[in-house]
Short mmCIF file of C-alpha atoms in Angstrom, two decimals:
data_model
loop_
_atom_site.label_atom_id
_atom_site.label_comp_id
_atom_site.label_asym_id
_atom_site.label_seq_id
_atom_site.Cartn_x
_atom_site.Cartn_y
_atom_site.Cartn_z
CA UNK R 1 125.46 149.42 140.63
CA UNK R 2 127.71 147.10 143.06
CA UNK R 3 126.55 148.36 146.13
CA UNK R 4 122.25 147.48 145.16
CA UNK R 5 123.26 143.89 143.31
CA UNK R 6 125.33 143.02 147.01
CA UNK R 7 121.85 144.05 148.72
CA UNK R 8 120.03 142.04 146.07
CA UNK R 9 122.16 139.42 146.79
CA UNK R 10 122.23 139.33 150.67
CA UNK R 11 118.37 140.48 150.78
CA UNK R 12 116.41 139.24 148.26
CA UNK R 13 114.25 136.18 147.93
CA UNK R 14 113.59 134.73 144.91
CA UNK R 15 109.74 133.12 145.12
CA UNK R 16 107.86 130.60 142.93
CA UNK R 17 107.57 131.91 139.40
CA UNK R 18 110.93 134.31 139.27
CA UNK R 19 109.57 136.70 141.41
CA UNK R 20 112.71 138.71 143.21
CA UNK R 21 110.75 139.73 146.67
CA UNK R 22 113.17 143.00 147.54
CA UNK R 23 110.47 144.07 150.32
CA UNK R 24 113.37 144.16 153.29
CA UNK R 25 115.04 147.06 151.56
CA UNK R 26 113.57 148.30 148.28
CA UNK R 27 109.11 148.21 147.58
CA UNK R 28 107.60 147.60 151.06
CA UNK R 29 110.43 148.71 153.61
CA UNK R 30 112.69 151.01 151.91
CA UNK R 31 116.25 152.02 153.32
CA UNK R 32 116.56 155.68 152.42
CA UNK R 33 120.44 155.85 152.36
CA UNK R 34 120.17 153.15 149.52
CA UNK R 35 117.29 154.89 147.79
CA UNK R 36 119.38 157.92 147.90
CA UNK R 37 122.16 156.74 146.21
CA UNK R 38 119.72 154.67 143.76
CA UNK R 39 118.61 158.89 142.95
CA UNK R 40 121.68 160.24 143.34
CA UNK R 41 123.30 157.03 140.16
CA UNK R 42 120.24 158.08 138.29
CA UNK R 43 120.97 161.34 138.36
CA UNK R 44 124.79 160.95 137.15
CA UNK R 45 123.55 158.57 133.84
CA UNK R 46 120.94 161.43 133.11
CA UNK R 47 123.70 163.92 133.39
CA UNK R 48 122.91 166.55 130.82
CA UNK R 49 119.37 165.63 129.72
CA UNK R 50 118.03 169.15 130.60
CA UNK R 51 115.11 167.16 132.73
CA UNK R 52 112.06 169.38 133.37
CA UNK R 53 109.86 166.33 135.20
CA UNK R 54 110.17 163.58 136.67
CA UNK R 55 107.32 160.48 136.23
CA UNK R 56 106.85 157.41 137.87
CA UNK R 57 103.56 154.75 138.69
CA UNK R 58 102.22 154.48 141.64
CA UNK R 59 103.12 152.88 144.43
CA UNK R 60 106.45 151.90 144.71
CA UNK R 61 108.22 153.91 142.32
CA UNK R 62 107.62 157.40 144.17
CA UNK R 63 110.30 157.25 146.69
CA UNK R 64 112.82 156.84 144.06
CA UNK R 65 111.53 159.51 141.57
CA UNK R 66 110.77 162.01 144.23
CA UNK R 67 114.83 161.43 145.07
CA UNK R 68 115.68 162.15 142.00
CA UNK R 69 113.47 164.98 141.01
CA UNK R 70 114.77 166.66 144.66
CA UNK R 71 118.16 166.19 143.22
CA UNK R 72 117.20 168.06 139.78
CA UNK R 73 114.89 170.36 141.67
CA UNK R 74 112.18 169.47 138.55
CA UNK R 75 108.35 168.16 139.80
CA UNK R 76 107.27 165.04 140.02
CA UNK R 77 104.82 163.58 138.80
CA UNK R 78 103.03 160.07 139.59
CA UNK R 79 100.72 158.64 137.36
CA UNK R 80 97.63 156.96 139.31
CA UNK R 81 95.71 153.87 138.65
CA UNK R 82 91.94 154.26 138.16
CA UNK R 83 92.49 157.66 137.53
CA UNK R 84 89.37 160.15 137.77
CA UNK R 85 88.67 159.45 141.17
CA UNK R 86 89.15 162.96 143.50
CA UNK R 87 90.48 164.63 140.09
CA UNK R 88 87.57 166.79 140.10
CA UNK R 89 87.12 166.54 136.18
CA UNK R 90 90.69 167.31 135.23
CA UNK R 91 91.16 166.10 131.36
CA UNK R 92 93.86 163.17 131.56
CA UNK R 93 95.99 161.54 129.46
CA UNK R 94 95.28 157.48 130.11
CA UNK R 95 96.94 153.94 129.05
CA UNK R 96 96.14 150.48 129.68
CA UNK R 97 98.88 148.67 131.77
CA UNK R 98 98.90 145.03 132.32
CA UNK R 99 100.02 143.90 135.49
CA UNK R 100 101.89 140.49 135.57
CA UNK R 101 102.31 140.24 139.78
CA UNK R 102 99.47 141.26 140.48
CA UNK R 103 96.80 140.38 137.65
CA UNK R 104 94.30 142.37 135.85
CA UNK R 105 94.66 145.40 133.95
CA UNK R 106 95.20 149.16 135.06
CA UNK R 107 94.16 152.13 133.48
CA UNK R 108 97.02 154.96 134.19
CA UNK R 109 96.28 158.53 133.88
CA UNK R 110 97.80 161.75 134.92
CA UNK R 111 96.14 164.89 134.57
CA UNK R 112 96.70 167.15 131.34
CA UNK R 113 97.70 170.39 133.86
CA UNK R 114 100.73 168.92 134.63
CA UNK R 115 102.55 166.76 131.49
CA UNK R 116 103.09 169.24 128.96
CA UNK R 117 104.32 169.32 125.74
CA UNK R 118 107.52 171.60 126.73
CA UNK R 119 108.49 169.00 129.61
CA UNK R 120 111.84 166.92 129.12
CA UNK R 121 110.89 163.82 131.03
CA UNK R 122 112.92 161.38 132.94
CA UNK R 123 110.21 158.21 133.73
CA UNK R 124 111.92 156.27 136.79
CA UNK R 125 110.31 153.16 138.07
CA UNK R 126 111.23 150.40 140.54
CA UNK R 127 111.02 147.25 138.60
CA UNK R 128 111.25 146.19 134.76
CA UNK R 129 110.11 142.66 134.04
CA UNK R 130 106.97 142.93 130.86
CA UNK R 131 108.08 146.42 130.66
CA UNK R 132 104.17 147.43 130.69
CA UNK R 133 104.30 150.15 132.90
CA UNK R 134 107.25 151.84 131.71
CA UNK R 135 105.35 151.45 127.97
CA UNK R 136 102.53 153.11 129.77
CA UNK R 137 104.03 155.57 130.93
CA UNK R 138 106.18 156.21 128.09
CA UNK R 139 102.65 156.84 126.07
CA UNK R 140 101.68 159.03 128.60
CA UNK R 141 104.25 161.64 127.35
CA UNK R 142 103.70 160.85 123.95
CA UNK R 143 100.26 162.05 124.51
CA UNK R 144 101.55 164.88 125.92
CA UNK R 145 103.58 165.99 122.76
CA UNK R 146 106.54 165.96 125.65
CA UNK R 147 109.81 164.93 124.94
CA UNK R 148 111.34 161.63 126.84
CA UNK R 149 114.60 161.85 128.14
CA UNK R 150 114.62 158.25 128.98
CA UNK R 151 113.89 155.24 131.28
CA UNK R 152 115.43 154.52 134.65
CA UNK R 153 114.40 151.38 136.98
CA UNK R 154 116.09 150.11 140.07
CA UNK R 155 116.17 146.34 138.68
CA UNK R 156 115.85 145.00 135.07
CA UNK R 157 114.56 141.19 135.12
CA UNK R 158 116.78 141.37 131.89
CA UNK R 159 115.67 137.66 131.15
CA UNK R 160 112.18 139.37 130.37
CA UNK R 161 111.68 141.13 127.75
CA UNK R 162 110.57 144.38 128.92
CA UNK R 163 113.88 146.34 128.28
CA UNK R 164 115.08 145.12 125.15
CA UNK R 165 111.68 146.15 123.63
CA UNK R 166 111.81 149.73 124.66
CA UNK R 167 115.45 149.93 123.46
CA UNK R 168 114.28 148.39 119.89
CA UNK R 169 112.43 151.83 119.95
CA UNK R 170 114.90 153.95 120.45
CA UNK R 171 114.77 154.46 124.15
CA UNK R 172 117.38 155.09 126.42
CA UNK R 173 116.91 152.39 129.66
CA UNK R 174 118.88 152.70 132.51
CA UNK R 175 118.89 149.87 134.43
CA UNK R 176 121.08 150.02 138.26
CA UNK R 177 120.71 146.15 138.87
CA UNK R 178 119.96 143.38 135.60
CA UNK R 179 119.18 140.53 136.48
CA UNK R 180 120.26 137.93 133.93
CA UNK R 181 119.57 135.05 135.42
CA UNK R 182 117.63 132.82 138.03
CA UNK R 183 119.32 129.61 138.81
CA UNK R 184 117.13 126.55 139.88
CA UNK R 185 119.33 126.90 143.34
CA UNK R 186 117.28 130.41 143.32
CA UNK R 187 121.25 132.29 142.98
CA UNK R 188 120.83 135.51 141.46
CA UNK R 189 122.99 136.24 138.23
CA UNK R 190 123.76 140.36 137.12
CA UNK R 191 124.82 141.63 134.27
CA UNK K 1 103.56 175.87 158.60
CA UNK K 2 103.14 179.37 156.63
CA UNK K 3 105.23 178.42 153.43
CA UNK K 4 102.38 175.55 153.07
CA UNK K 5 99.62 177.21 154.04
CA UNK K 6 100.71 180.07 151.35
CA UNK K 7 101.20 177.08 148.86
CA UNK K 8 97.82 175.70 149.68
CA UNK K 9 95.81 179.34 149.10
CA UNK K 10 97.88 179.89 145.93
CA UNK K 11 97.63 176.66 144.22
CA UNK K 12 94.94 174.23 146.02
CA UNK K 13 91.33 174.53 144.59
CA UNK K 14 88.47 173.66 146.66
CA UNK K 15 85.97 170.99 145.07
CA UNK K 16 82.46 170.23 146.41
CA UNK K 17 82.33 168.17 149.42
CA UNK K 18 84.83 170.28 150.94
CA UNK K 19 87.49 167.89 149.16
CA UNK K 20 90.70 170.24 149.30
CA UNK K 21 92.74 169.45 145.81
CA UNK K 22 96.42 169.88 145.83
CA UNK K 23 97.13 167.69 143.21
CA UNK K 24 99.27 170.78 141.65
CA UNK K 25 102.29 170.54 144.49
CA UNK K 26 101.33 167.72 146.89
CA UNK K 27 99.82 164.58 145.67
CA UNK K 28 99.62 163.92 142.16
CA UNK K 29 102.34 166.55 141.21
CA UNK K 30 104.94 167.14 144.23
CA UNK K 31 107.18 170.18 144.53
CA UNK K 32 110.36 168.14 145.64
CA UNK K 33 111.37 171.37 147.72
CA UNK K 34 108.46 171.90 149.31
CA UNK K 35 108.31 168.13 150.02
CA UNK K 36 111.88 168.48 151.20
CA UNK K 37 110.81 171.50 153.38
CA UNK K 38 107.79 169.80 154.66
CA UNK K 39 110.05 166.54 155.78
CA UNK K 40 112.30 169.25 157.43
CA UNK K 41 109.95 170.39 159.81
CA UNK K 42 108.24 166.62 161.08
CA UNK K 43 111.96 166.13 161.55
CA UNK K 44 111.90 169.26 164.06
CA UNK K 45 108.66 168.75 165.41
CA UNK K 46 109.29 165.43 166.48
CA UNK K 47 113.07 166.12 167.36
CA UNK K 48 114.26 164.15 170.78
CA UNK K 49 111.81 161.16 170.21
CA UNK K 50 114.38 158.31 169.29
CA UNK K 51 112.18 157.06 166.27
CA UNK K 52 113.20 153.90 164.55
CA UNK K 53 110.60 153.59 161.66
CA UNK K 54 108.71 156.15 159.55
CA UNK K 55 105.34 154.36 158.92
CA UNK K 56 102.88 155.55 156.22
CA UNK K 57 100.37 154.26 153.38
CA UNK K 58 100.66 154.15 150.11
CA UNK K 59 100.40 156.02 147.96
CA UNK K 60 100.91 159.80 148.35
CA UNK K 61 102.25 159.64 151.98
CA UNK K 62 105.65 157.61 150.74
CA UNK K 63 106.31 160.92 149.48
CA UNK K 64 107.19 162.96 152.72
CA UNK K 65 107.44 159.86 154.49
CA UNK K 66 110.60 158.75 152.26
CA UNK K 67 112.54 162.29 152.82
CA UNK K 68 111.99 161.98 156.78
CA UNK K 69 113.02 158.19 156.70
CA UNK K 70 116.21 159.80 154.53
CA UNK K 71 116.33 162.83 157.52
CA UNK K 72 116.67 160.52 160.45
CA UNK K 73 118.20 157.40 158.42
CA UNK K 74 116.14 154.78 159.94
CA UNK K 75 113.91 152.93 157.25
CA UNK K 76 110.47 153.44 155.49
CA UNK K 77 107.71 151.13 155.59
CA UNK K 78 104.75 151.72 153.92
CA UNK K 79 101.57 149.44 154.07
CA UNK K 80 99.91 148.00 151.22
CA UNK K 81 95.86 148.10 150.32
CA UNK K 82 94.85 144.70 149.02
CA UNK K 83 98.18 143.48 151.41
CA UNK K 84 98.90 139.67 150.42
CA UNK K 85 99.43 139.71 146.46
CA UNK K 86 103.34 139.40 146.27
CA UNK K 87 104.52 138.73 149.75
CA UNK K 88 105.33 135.34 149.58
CA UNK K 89 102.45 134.23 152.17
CA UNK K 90 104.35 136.77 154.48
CA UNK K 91 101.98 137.11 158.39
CA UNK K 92 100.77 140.35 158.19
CA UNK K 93 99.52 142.65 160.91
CA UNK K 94 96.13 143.95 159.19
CA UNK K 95 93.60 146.64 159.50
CA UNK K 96 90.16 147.78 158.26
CA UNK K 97 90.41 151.53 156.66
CA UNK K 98 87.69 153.59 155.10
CA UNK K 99 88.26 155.82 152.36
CA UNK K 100 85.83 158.59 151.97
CA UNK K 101 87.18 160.13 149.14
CA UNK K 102 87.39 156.99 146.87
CA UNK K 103 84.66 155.47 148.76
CA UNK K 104 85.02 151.70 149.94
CA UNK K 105 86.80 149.89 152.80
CA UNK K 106 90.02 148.81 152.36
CA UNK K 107 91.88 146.40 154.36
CA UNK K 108 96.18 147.63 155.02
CA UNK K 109 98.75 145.26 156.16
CA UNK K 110 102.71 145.21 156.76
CA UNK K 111 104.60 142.53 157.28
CA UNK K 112 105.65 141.35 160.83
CA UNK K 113 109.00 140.96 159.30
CA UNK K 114 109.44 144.63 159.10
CA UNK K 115 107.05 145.96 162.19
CA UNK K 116 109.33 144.91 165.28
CA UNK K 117 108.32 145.08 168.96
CA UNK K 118 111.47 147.29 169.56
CA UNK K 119 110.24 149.86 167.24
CA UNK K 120 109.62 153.60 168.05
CA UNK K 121 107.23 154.11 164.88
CA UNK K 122 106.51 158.06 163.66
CA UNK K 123 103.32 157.49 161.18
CA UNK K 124 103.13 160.31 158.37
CA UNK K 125 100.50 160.90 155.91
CA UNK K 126 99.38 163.52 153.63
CA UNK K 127 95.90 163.95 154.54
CA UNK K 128 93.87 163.99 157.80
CA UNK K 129 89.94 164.18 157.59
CA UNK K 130 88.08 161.46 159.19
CA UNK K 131 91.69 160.08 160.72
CA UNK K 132 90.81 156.25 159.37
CA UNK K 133 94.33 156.08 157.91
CA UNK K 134 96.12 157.21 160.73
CA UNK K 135 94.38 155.49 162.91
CA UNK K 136 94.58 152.08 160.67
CA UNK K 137 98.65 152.57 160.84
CA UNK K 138 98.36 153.22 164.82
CA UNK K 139 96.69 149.96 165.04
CA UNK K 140 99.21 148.29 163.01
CA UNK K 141 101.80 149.72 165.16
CA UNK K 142 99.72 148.70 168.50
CA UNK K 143 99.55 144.99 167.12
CA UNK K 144 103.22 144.70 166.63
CA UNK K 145 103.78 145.78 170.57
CA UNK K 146 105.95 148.57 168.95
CA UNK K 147 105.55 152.35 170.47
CA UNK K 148 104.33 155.15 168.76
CA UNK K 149 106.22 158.40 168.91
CA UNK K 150 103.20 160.40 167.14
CA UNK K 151 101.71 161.39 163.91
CA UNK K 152 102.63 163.71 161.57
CA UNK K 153 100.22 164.90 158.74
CA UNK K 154 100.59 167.67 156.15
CA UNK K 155 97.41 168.71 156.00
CA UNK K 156 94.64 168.90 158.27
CA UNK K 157 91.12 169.34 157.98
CA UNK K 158 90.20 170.87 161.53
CA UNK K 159 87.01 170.69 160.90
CA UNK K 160 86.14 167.02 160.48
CA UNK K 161 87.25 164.79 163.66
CA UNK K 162 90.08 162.92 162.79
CA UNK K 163 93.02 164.38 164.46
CA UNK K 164 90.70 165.37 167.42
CA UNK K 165 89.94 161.76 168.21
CA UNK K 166 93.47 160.68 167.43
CA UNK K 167 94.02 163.25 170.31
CA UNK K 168 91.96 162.11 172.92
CA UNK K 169 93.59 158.99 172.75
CA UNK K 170 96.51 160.81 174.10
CA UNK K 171 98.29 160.26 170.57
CA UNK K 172 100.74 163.14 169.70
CA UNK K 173 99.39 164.32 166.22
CA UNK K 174 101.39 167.16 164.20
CA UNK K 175 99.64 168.86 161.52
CA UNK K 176 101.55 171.32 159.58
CA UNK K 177 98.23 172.91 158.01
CA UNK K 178 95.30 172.89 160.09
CA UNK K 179 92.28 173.82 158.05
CA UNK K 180 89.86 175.41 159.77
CA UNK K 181 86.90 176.16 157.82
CA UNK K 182 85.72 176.52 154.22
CA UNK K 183 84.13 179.19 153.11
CA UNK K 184 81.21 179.22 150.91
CA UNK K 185 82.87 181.42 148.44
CA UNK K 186 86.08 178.56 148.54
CA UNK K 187 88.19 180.55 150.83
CA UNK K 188 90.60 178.42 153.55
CA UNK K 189 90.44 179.88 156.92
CA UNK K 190 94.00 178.17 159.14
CA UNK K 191 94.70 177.53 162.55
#
């Protein structure tokens, strides 16, 4: 997607350790006309997929997913950490998610009422580097006996091998922005 | 706002403590058209008020706060819990917020990249008990010598002192479901 890689390029700063900091215009201050038309590309690939739900990890994937599911007029639905909290005793369905930014590991859960095994999902996220939370996420509607439509994140670290591993299982990734390449000069390579 | 305040009877459950729970449309699930709706009417509320940033806290806020950023097309910024991790040693304008659903004190931050003097900031949230969000993100807008056009919540729990106190500090606070009272028996009595 031209018009996110030129942002990429003009915005981003790349930080000790590959880390692409997007937090002008994409996970800390978000420009909605670009997240819209980050929904609105999703939407076109997914053309089709008879979507009933849309799932995504807290934090900063929810402004992208709830784009999208407004688009397909489906729910969304955002998996917590440390789920259990305020849930009131809802039964969940939970995975373990490593966290390579951050550190430590997350337990993800969202509540049993709302995946179900009927649902057509469409799991959107903002960045794929590990692939962890996507994996997570992915098991979450496994649990659910749910059908996955497929995988959509904003940017692909493609150089990681989050991605490829999901598409070794059949998977269907859609990536708007892969990032190929770091250079030492901290340039930016796509796809 | 009665299409909420129908949604809230119809689908919320009420959980001891007085905890309202509307994970099923509003913050664990979210009806994109309600949320759409819901964005609609801060946008009205708040019409004529030249706002420059939507300001909210992860994580259900980015929600709403994502389709009124979209509304008025200025951008999103949403602080962080546990700010730092990831920012690239990024200043920060910080403040100490209590949770007293998940218990704990948390300490929010945006960057003072992103929170300009200029700004004319419209905070959103979800939820408005005790008002220690709100008025975390009102400090965070006071420290960056920015204004603050008012805040807008979804729901309100009349009953505990939040918005009141947000009040009384003259700040403009817009709650599109004031909740009154619980009933023993469960039943939500509105403004």
């Amino acid at each position: 997607m031209e018009l996110l890689e030129e942002r990429i390029r003009q915005q981003g700063r790349v930080l000790p350790g590959g880390v692409v900091q997007v937090d002008a215009f994409l996970n800390h201050q978000i420009d909605p006309i670009l997240a819209d038309a980050i929904a609105e590309e999703f939407v076109r690939r997914f053309q089709g997929e008879r979507i009933s739900k849309v799932l995504t990890i807290e934090t900063s994937g929810i402004a992208f997913a709830i784009l999208v599911a407004l688009r397909l007029k489906v729910p969304l639905l955002f998996a917590k950490k440390r789920p259990g909290s305020n849930q009131g005793g809802a039964k969940q369905y939970t995975a373990s998610v490593r966290s390579f930014t951050k550190g430590g590991v997350n337990t993800i859960g969202v509540s049993r009422d709302y995946l179900l095994r009927q649902d057509r999902v469409l799991v959107i996220d903002d960045f794929m580097a590990m692939g962890e939370a996507a994996e997570g996420l992915c098991s979450l509607v496994r649990q659910a006996g749910a059908a996955l439509a497929g995988v959509g994140v904003v940017i692909e670290k493609a150089f990681q091998p989050g991605g490829d591993r999901l598409r070794a299982q059949g998977i269907r990734v859609e990536a708007l922005a892969r990032i190929l390449e770091i250079g030492a000069d901290g340039a930016i390579r796509f796809d």
